[in-house]
Short mmCIF file of C-alpha atoms in Angstrom, two decimals:
data_model
loop_
_atom_site.label_atom_id
_atom_site.label_comp_id
_atom_site.label_asym_id
_atom_site.label_seq_id
_atom_site.Cartn_x
_atom_site.Cartn_y
_atom_site.Cartn_z
CA MET A 1500 106.99 108.49 118.87
CA THR A 1501 103.33 108.88 118.00
CA PRO A 1502 101.98 106.58 115.28
CA ARG A 1503 100.58 108.43 112.30
CA LEU A 1504 97.55 106.13 112.15
CA ARG A 1505 96.02 103.74 114.66
CA ARG A 1506 93.19 101.21 114.71
CA ARG A 1507 90.86 103.66 113.03
CA THR A 1508 92.86 103.06 109.84
CA LEU A 1509 91.73 99.44 109.73
CA LEU A 1510 88.14 100.30 110.58
CA ALA A 1511 88.05 102.92 107.86
CA GLY A 1512 88.57 100.15 105.32
CA ALA A 1513 85.01 98.98 105.79
CA ALA A 1514 83.63 102.44 105.18
CA ALA A 1515 85.66 102.74 101.99
CA ALA A 1516 84.73 99.31 100.62
CA ALA A 1517 82.39 100.86 98.10
CA ALA A 1518 85.37 102.50 96.49
CA LEU A 1519 86.92 99.17 95.59
CA GLY A 1520 85.01 99.07 92.34
CA ALA A 1521 87.11 102.01 91.24
CA LEU A 1522 90.23 99.91 91.55
CA GLY A 1523 89.07 97.72 88.71
CA GLY A 1524 88.51 100.61 86.36
CA CYS A 1525 85.23 102.31 87.28
CA GLY A 1526 83.89 104.73 89.91
CA ARG A 1527 86.11 106.85 92.13
CA PRO A 1528 89.65 106.92 90.70
CA VAL A 1529 92.87 106.43 92.63
CA ASP A 1530 94.94 109.61 92.83
CA THR A 1531 98.19 108.73 91.04
CA SER A 1532 99.62 112.25 90.82
CA ALA A 1533 102.14 111.89 93.67
CA GLU A 1534 105.52 110.50 92.61
CA LEU A 1535 107.79 108.35 94.74
CA PRO A 1536 110.96 110.36 95.50
CA ALA A 1537 114.43 108.92 95.13
CA VAL A 1538 115.87 108.85 98.65
CA SER A 1539 118.70 107.46 100.71
CA GLY A 1540 118.51 104.07 102.35
CA ASP A 1541 120.19 105.44 105.48
CA TYR A 1542 117.57 107.53 107.26
CA THR A 1543 118.98 110.01 109.81
CA GLY A 1544 116.00 112.32 110.22
CA PRO A 1545 113.67 112.97 113.15
CA PRO A 1546 111.86 110.08 114.90
CA LEU A 1547 108.85 108.67 113.06
CA THR A 1548 106.73 105.52 113.02
CA LEU A 1549 105.92 103.60 109.86
CA GLN A 1550 102.71 101.66 109.31
CA PHE A 1551 103.31 98.09 108.07
CA TRP A 1552 100.35 95.87 107.08
CA ASN A 1553 100.48 92.17 106.26
CA GLY A 1554 98.59 88.90 106.70
CA LEU A 1555 101.07 87.23 109.06
CA THR A 1556 98.50 86.04 111.61
CA GLY A 1557 100.04 82.58 112.19
CA GLY A 1558 103.36 81.44 113.58
CA ASP A 1559 105.18 83.70 111.12
CA GLY A 1560 103.81 86.86 112.77
CA PRO A 1561 105.93 86.66 115.95
CA VAL A 1562 109.03 86.03 113.83
CA MET A 1563 108.42 89.22 111.85
CA ARG A 1564 107.77 91.16 115.06
CA GLU A 1565 111.07 89.94 116.49
CA LEU A 1566 112.89 91.10 113.35
CA ILE A 1567 111.21 94.49 113.65
CA ALA A 1568 112.35 94.70 117.29
CA GLN A 1569 115.92 93.94 116.22
CA PHE A 1570 115.73 96.63 113.55
CA SER A 1571 114.32 99.23 115.94
CA ALA A 1572 117.07 98.49 118.47
CA THR A 1573 119.67 99.65 115.95
CA HIS A 1574 117.51 102.35 114.34
CA PRO A 1575 115.89 104.17 117.29
CA ASN A 1576 114.58 106.95 115.07
CA ILE A 1577 112.41 104.53 113.05
CA GLY A 1578 109.46 102.80 114.66
CA ILE A 1579 107.51 100.09 112.83
CA GLU A 1580 103.88 99.59 113.81
CA MET A 1581 102.84 96.25 112.36
CA TYR A 1582 99.22 95.24 111.78
CA ALA A 1583 98.67 91.55 111.00
CA ILE A 1584 95.30 91.08 109.30
CA PRO A 1585 93.93 87.80 107.89
CA TRP A 1586 95.00 87.68 104.26
CA SER A 1587 91.47 87.80 102.84
CA SER A 1588 90.74 90.96 104.86
CA PHE A 1589 94.13 92.45 104.07
CA TYR A 1590 93.49 92.33 100.32
CA GLN A 1591 90.19 94.14 100.85
CA LYS A 1592 91.21 96.69 103.46
CA PHE A 1593 94.47 98.11 102.18
CA PRO A 1594 93.16 99.15 98.71
CA ALA A 1595 90.21 100.83 100.45
CA ALA A 1596 92.66 102.59 102.77
CA VAL A 1597 94.59 103.86 99.75
CA VAL A 1598 91.45 105.29 98.15
CA SER A 1599 90.51 106.95 101.44
CA GLY A 1600 93.91 108.54 101.94
CA LEU A 1601 94.67 106.34 104.97
CA ALA A 1602 97.20 104.02 103.37
CA PRO A 1603 99.94 102.36 105.43
CA ASP A 1604 103.50 103.03 104.35
CA LEU A 1605 104.35 99.49 103.27
CA GLY A 1606 102.89 96.02 103.06
CA LEU A 1607 103.77 92.40 102.50
CA MET A 1608 101.72 90.41 100.01
CA HIS A 1609 101.83 87.19 98.01
CA ASN A 1610 103.64 87.40 94.70
CA PHE A 1611 100.53 86.23 92.81
CA GLN A 1612 98.63 89.30 94.08
CA VAL A 1613 101.21 91.91 93.04
CA ALA A 1614 100.10 92.25 89.40
CA THR A 1615 96.48 92.72 90.44
CA ASN A 1616 97.31 95.50 92.86
CA ALA A 1617 99.76 97.10 90.45
CA ALA A 1618 96.97 97.24 87.87
CA ARG A 1619 94.72 98.82 90.49
CA GLN A 1620 97.45 101.44 91.10
CA VAL A 1621 97.22 100.96 94.88
CA VAL A 1622 100.92 100.09 95.09
CA VAL A 1623 103.72 102.00 93.37
CA PRO A 1624 106.76 101.09 91.24
CA LEU A 1625 109.91 100.94 93.34
CA ASP A 1626 112.48 101.87 90.68
CA PRO A 1627 113.39 105.21 92.34
CA LEU A 1628 114.41 103.23 95.44
CA VAL A 1629 116.51 100.54 93.77
CA PRO A 1630 119.86 102.29 94.43
CA ALA A 1631 118.94 102.88 98.09
CA LEU A 1632 117.86 99.26 98.50
CA GLY A 1633 121.08 97.83 97.09
CA LEU A 1634 119.24 95.35 94.86
CA ARG A 1635 121.43 93.13 92.68
CA GLN A 1636 120.05 90.71 90.12
CA GLU A 1637 122.79 88.17 90.80
CA ASP A 1638 121.53 87.78 94.37
CA TYR A 1639 118.32 86.08 93.19
CA LEU A 1640 117.18 83.18 91.07
CA PRO A 1641 115.96 84.48 87.70
CA VAL A 1642 112.36 83.39 88.40
CA VAL A 1643 112.42 85.21 91.74
CA TRP A 1644 114.05 88.37 90.37
CA GLN A 1645 111.49 88.52 87.56
CA SER A 1646 108.58 87.99 89.94
CA GLY A 1647 108.72 91.61 91.06
CA LEU A 1648 108.96 93.06 87.54
CA ILE A 1649 105.98 94.04 85.41
CA ASP A 1650 106.62 95.58 81.99
CA GLY A 1651 110.19 96.28 83.05
CA ALA A 1652 109.27 98.18 86.23
CA ARG A 1653 109.89 96.84 89.73
CA TRP A 1654 106.72 96.68 91.80
CA SER A 1655 107.76 94.40 94.67
CA LEU A 1656 110.73 93.07 96.62
CA PRO A 1657 110.93 89.28 97.14
CA LEU A 1658 111.49 88.34 100.76
CA ASP A 1659 111.28 84.55 100.48
CA MET A 1660 110.27 81.45 98.51
CA TRP A 1661 108.05 78.63 99.73
CA PRO A 1662 108.04 75.80 97.19
CA ASP A 1663 105.75 72.84 97.61
CA SER A 1664 107.96 70.08 98.96
CA LEU A 1665 107.75 66.42 99.97
CA PHE A 1666 107.27 66.04 103.71
CA TYR A 1667 107.72 62.43 104.78
CA ASN A 1668 107.15 60.46 107.95
CA ARG A 1669 110.38 58.63 108.61
CA ARG A 1670 108.90 56.16 111.09
CA VAL A 1671 106.10 55.11 108.72
CA LEU A 1672 108.63 54.55 105.92
CA ALA A 1673 110.94 52.53 108.17
CA ASP A 1674 108.07 50.38 109.45
CA ALA A 1675 107.24 49.50 105.83
CA GLY A 1676 110.85 48.49 105.13
CA LEU A 1677 111.70 51.66 103.22
CA ASP A 1678 114.83 53.72 103.75
CA PRO A 1679 113.85 56.83 105.76
CA ASP A 1680 117.03 58.53 104.62
CA ALA A 1681 116.24 58.10 100.93
CA PRO A 1682 112.82 59.58 100.05
CA PRO A 1683 111.58 58.85 96.52
CA GLN A 1684 112.91 61.15 93.81
CA THR A 1685 111.15 59.83 90.71
CA GLY A 1686 107.62 58.84 89.79
CA GLU A 1687 108.63 55.18 89.67
CA GLU A 1688 110.21 55.34 93.10
CA TYR A 1689 107.20 57.18 94.48
CA LEU A 1690 104.66 54.61 93.26
CA ALA A 1691 106.91 51.77 94.42
CA ALA A 1692 107.01 53.34 97.88
CA LEU A 1693 103.22 53.68 97.90
CA ASP A 1694 102.92 50.00 96.93
CA ARG A 1695 105.19 48.98 99.81
CA LEU A 1696 103.25 51.18 102.22
CA ALA A 1697 99.94 49.71 101.02
CA ALA A 1698 101.28 46.22 101.66
CA ASN A 1699 101.99 47.40 105.20
CA GLY A 1700 98.42 48.68 105.63
CA VAL A 1701 99.18 52.37 105.09
CA GLN A 1702 97.54 54.69 102.58
CA GLY A 1703 100.66 56.72 101.91
CA HIS A 1704 99.48 59.86 100.10
CA TRP A 1705 96.23 61.42 101.32
CA LEU A 1706 94.86 63.75 98.61
CA PRO A 1707 92.58 66.47 100.07
CA ALA A 1708 89.86 66.16 97.43
CA VAL A 1709 87.32 68.04 99.54
CA ASP A 1710 89.83 70.84 100.05
CA PRO A 1711 90.85 71.74 96.49
CA GLN A 1712 93.06 74.61 97.66
CA GLY A 1713 95.23 72.05 99.41
CA VAL A 1714 95.61 69.77 96.39
CA GLY A 1715 95.47 72.39 93.63
CA ARG A 1716 99.06 73.48 94.03
CA GLY A 1717 100.12 69.88 93.69
CA PHE A 1718 98.24 69.86 90.40
CA ASP A 1719 100.11 73.01 89.36
CA SER A 1720 103.45 71.36 90.10
CA LEU A 1721 102.49 68.22 88.17
CA LEU A 1722 101.20 70.16 85.18
CA TRP A 1723 104.52 71.96 84.91
CA GLN A 1724 106.35 68.66 85.39
CA PHE A 1725 104.44 67.17 82.46
CA GLY A 1726 105.52 70.12 80.30
CA GLY A 1727 102.35 72.23 80.42
CA GLU A 1728 101.48 75.81 81.28
CA LEU A 1729 98.54 77.15 83.26
CA TYR A 1730 97.80 80.21 81.12
CA ALA A 1731 98.96 82.14 78.12
CA GLU A 1732 101.68 84.59 79.14
CA ASP A 1733 99.38 87.58 78.66
CA GLY A 1734 96.52 85.98 80.57
CA SER A 1735 94.27 85.77 77.54
CA ALA A 1736 93.65 82.01 77.64
CA ALA A 1737 93.62 79.07 80.05
CA LEU A 1738 95.97 76.26 78.98
CA PHE A 1739 95.53 73.93 81.94
CA ALA A 1740 93.08 71.65 80.09
CA GLU A 1741 95.64 70.63 77.48
CA GLU A 1742 97.24 67.19 77.54
CA ALA A 1743 99.82 68.00 80.24
CA GLY A 1744 97.05 69.10 82.59
CA VAL A 1745 95.03 65.98 81.87
CA GLN A 1746 98.07 63.80 82.60
CA ALA A 1747 98.68 65.63 85.86
CA LEU A 1748 95.12 65.27 87.08
CA GLU A 1749 94.87 61.65 85.93
CA TRP A 1750 98.02 60.91 87.96
CA GLN A 1751 96.43 62.46 91.05
CA ALA A 1752 93.10 60.70 90.50
CA GLY A 1753 95.00 57.44 89.98
CA LEU A 1754 96.33 57.62 93.55
CA ILE A 1755 92.78 57.50 94.85
CA ALA A 1756 91.72 54.80 92.37
CA ALA A 1757 94.65 52.61 93.42
CA GLY A 1758 93.77 53.00 97.11
CA TYR A 1759 96.88 54.99 98.00
CA SER A 1760 94.61 57.76 99.31
CA PRO A 1761 91.15 57.83 100.88
CA SER A 1762 88.60 59.27 98.50
CA ASP A 1763 87.10 62.16 100.43
CA VAL A 1764 89.59 63.71 102.85
CA SER A 1765 90.51 67.30 103.60
CA GLY A 1766 93.90 68.86 104.01
CA SER A 1767 93.34 68.82 107.78
CA ASP A 1768 92.61 65.08 107.62
CA ALA A 1769 95.86 64.44 105.78
CA ASN A 1770 97.81 66.56 108.25
CA VAL A 1771 96.36 64.77 111.28
CA ALA A 1772 96.97 61.36 109.70
CA PHE A 1773 100.61 62.29 109.05
CA LYS A 1774 101.08 63.38 112.66
CA ASN A 1775 99.59 60.11 113.88
CA ASP A 1776 101.75 57.83 111.68
CA ARG A 1777 98.85 56.90 109.39
CA ASN A 1778 100.18 58.73 106.33
CA ALA A 1779 103.66 58.80 104.86
CA PHE A 1780 103.74 61.79 102.49
CA LEU A 1781 102.48 65.37 102.48
CA TRP A 1782 102.97 67.79 99.60
CA GLY A 1783 102.95 71.34 100.90
CA GLY A 1784 104.72 74.60 101.51
CA PRO A 1785 107.41 74.92 104.17
CA GLY A 1786 106.08 78.16 105.63
CA ALA A 1787 103.25 76.39 107.44
CA LEU A 1788 104.37 72.78 107.68
CA ILE A 1789 107.88 73.15 109.06
CA ASN A 1790 106.66 74.99 112.14
CA ASP A 1791 103.49 72.94 112.48
CA LEU A 1792 105.19 69.55 112.33
CA GLY A 1793 108.08 70.75 114.46
CA LYS A 1794 105.71 71.33 117.37
CA VAL A 1795 104.58 67.68 117.51
CA ASP A 1796 106.43 65.66 120.13
CA ASP A 1797 107.90 62.35 118.96
CA LEU A 1798 107.03 62.93 115.29
CA ASP A 1799 109.93 61.67 113.17
CA TRP A 1800 109.72 63.61 109.91
CA ASP A 1801 111.86 65.27 107.28
CA VAL A 1802 111.40 67.13 103.98
CA ALA A 1803 112.86 66.99 100.47
CA PRO A 1804 112.10 68.54 97.06
CA LEU A 1805 109.09 67.09 95.24
CA PRO A 1806 109.85 63.94 93.25
CA GLN A 1807 109.98 64.23 89.48
CA ILE A 1808 106.75 62.60 88.32
CA GLY A 1809 106.72 63.98 84.78
CA VAL A 1810 109.32 64.82 82.15
CA ARG A 1811 111.02 67.58 84.15
CA ARG A 1812 111.39 68.81 87.71
CA ALA A 1813 109.07 71.59 88.82
CA ALA A 1814 107.35 72.75 91.97
CA PHE A 1815 104.77 75.43 92.67
CA SER A 1816 106.16 78.18 94.85
CA GLY A 1817 104.79 81.30 96.39
CA SER A 1818 106.71 84.26 97.75
CA HIS A 1819 106.04 87.02 100.26
CA GLN A 1820 106.97 90.34 98.68
CA PHE A 1821 107.24 93.86 100.07
CA VAL A 1822 105.29 96.65 98.39
CA LEU A 1823 104.91 100.37 99.00
CA MET A 1824 101.36 101.66 99.20
CA ARG A 1825 100.31 104.59 97.08
CA GLN A 1826 100.02 107.83 99.05
CA GLN A 1827 98.22 111.05 98.21
CA GLU A 1828 101.55 112.71 98.94
CA PHE A 1829 104.89 111.03 99.63
CA ASP A 1830 106.90 112.33 102.57
CA PRO A 1831 110.61 111.93 101.67
CA ASP A 1832 111.47 111.21 105.32
CA ARG A 1833 108.94 108.37 105.50
CA VAL A 1834 110.08 106.95 102.18
CA SER A 1835 113.74 107.11 103.26
CA ALA A 1836 112.87 105.37 106.55
CA THR A 1837 110.95 102.71 104.64
CA ALA A 1838 113.91 102.11 102.32
CA THR A 1839 116.19 101.85 105.35
CA PHE A 1840 113.96 99.18 106.90
CA LEU A 1841 113.61 97.22 103.66
CA ARG A 1842 117.33 97.23 103.01
CA TRP A 1843 117.98 96.00 106.55
CA ILE A 1844 115.42 93.21 106.53
CA MET A 1845 116.46 91.94 103.10
CA GLY A 1846 120.03 91.73 104.37
CA ASN A 1847 118.96 90.03 107.60
CA SER A 1848 116.40 87.62 106.17
CA LEU A 1849 118.17 84.63 107.72
CA GLY A 1850 116.10 85.40 110.80
CA TRP A 1851 112.94 85.13 108.70
CA ALA A 1852 113.87 81.55 107.74
CA SER A 1853 112.93 80.40 111.24
CA ALA A 1854 109.30 81.04 110.22
CA GLY A 1855 109.67 78.25 107.64
CA PRO A 1856 110.17 79.90 104.23
CA VAL A 1857 113.47 79.95 102.35
CA PRO A 1858 114.98 83.45 102.09
CA ALA A 1859 114.89 84.85 98.57
CA ARG A 1860 118.45 86.22 98.55
CA LEU A 1861 120.94 83.57 97.47
CA PRO A 1862 123.82 84.95 99.59
CA VAL A 1863 121.70 84.25 102.67
CA LEU A 1864 121.36 80.60 101.64
CA GLU A 1865 125.14 80.34 101.51
CA GLN A 1866 125.58 81.35 105.15
CA PRO A 1867 126.67 78.51 107.47
CA ALA A 1868 123.86 79.40 109.87
CA PHE A 1869 121.27 78.62 107.21
CA ALA A 1870 122.61 75.08 106.78
CA GLN A 1871 121.87 74.52 110.46
CA LEU A 1872 118.16 74.93 109.67
CA SER A 1873 118.08 71.43 108.23
CA ALA A 1874 114.46 71.40 107.02
CA GLN A 1875 114.74 74.77 105.31
CA ALA A 1876 118.10 73.77 103.81
CA ASN A 1877 116.54 70.60 102.39
CA VAL A 1878 113.77 72.63 100.80
CA ALA A 1879 116.33 75.07 99.41
CA SER A 1880 118.12 72.24 97.61
CA GLY A 1881 115.27 72.21 95.08
CA VAL A 1882 114.59 75.91 94.58
CA GLU A 1883 116.18 76.02 91.13
CA HIS A 1884 113.08 74.19 89.88
CA ILE A 1885 110.41 76.47 91.35
CA ARG A 1886 107.68 78.02 89.26
CA PHE A 1887 105.43 81.02 89.97
CA TYR A 1888 102.03 81.92 88.59
CA PRO A 1889 102.26 84.30 85.62
CA LEU A 1890 102.26 88.02 86.44
CA VAL A 1891 98.68 88.55 85.30
CA PRO A 1892 96.13 90.68 87.19
CA GLY A 1893 93.35 88.61 88.71
CA ILE A 1894 95.12 85.27 88.19
CA ALA A 1895 94.79 84.15 91.81
CA GLU A 1896 91.01 84.46 91.55
CA VAL A 1897 90.94 82.24 88.47
CA GLN A 1898 93.01 79.63 90.29
CA THR A 1899 90.97 79.53 93.48
CA THR A 1900 87.44 79.96 92.10
CA ILE A 1901 87.69 77.93 88.88
CA LEU A 1902 90.74 75.70 88.49
CA TYR A 1903 91.03 74.29 91.99
CA PRO A 1904 87.32 73.43 92.28
CA ALA A 1905 87.64 71.66 88.90
CA VAL A 1906 90.51 69.62 90.31
CA GLY A 1907 88.34 68.77 93.30
CA ASP A 1908 85.47 67.66 91.04
CA ALA A 1909 87.75 65.16 89.32
CA LEU A 1910 89.22 63.82 92.55
CA LEU A 1911 85.76 63.34 94.02
CA GLY A 1912 84.78 61.34 90.93
CA GLN A 1913 82.13 63.81 89.82
CA LEU A 1914 83.79 64.31 86.42
CA SER A 1915 86.65 62.70 84.56
CA PRO A 1916 89.91 64.67 84.74
CA ARG A 1917 89.58 65.62 81.07
CA ASP A 1918 85.97 66.79 81.42
CA ALA A 1919 86.60 68.64 84.68
CA LEU A 1920 89.48 70.61 83.18
CA ALA A 1921 87.58 71.29 79.95
CA ARG A 1922 84.69 72.75 81.91
CA GLY A 1923 87.11 74.76 84.02
CA ARG A 1924 88.76 76.13 80.86
CA GLU A 1925 85.37 77.25 79.53
CA GLN A 1926 84.56 79.01 82.79
CA ALA A 1927 88.03 80.53 83.06
CA SER A 1928 87.81 82.03 79.57
CA PHE A 1929 85.03 84.36 80.71
CA LEU A 1930 86.86 85.51 83.84
CA LEU A 1931 90.15 85.98 81.97
CA ALA A 1932 88.41 88.12 79.35
CA GLU A 1933 86.73 90.12 82.09
CA ASN A 1934 90.05 90.63 83.86
CA LEU A 1935 91.74 91.88 80.70
CA THR A 1936 88.98 94.46 80.33
CA LYS A 1937 88.84 95.38 84.02
CA TYR A 1938 92.54 95.61 84.77
CA GLY A 1939 94.19 96.22 81.42
CA ARG A 1940 97.93 96.39 81.93
CA ALA A 1941 99.67 97.76 85.02
#
């Protein structure tokens, strides 16, 4: 089987970069005339090879390649050529490839990027494929099912969930006289554990203040726990500077003020300290940490859902989601082969769990084999409380360029939590207004 496109497809993205302005509403338009055909999810046509782009450049990449090999072994007429590109490059290159007529067949992206790329029209609604894919709403948590829907149309297929969770060093807890089999579940228990750890000479929760991306999602979780929201549902206003956000950030800053965390560490510092028994708790996503920590010899660790610090349980979660790239013309054979692959991998996503994330389909979580993945099963015990960013185009940019740096400013003591969030809200208002004009509605 000869691949339709090879490395030149990736290189062409650079040449087409100038066209990216069109994707926000100006310049060269995206051709949206071709319609996705309704096809079978059981492809029996001639041999072909699909192009699959994603950002799985870490330990998750080999897991996906192994799943593709398993699929190809039972579907010899469908080849999958996977290109793993660093995420930042992926989000630049694939829209340029669409504009240039060199789009891959399918991709995997973060859920908080789907609305942006739907608004750009570089991915397509999947409704014609729903029957072929065998999608059932009852197989997903409501928040996960809704994460692929924009204005009633389905734009993406959730593969997994990766909620921020509480990773804890069992040996450090035991050395401080704490029960390593009973991690803290409430704010009171958490602070009591930090007090006990401090008495044993351990700063138990290292906050990566100089790495706001690493601590920002903890802020998101806390804001939701204190009853707040990040943004208005339509993306017209930032709400993170209201009282719930201030409480969340004051709680984080209080950990540093009380000496439970050093004042100027990075996420890498916290990770290394945890691995060397100098830190008791890490808040983070299972996709990276489960595999990372599992590779460390003699590290005694486990994971649980985040403790409830505020008035309700909540945890930030992301999700990898499959999308179909817009083509200048859709080949029914290629679309049918794509649907066949997607249906297979959604039904066999237990294998994906070994990469760290929790599969999105609830029936997979009920399989006895999933319970044997103890870390992932522990994370899954809290998924009913996960929260996603709102489905608003451009929202990830607001988070990473405005909100998370504001969180970092407060944790570094440059501004009070209230002032840092107020300034962030003022800055965010301009970008949110710009996004509404640039993207409109998908």
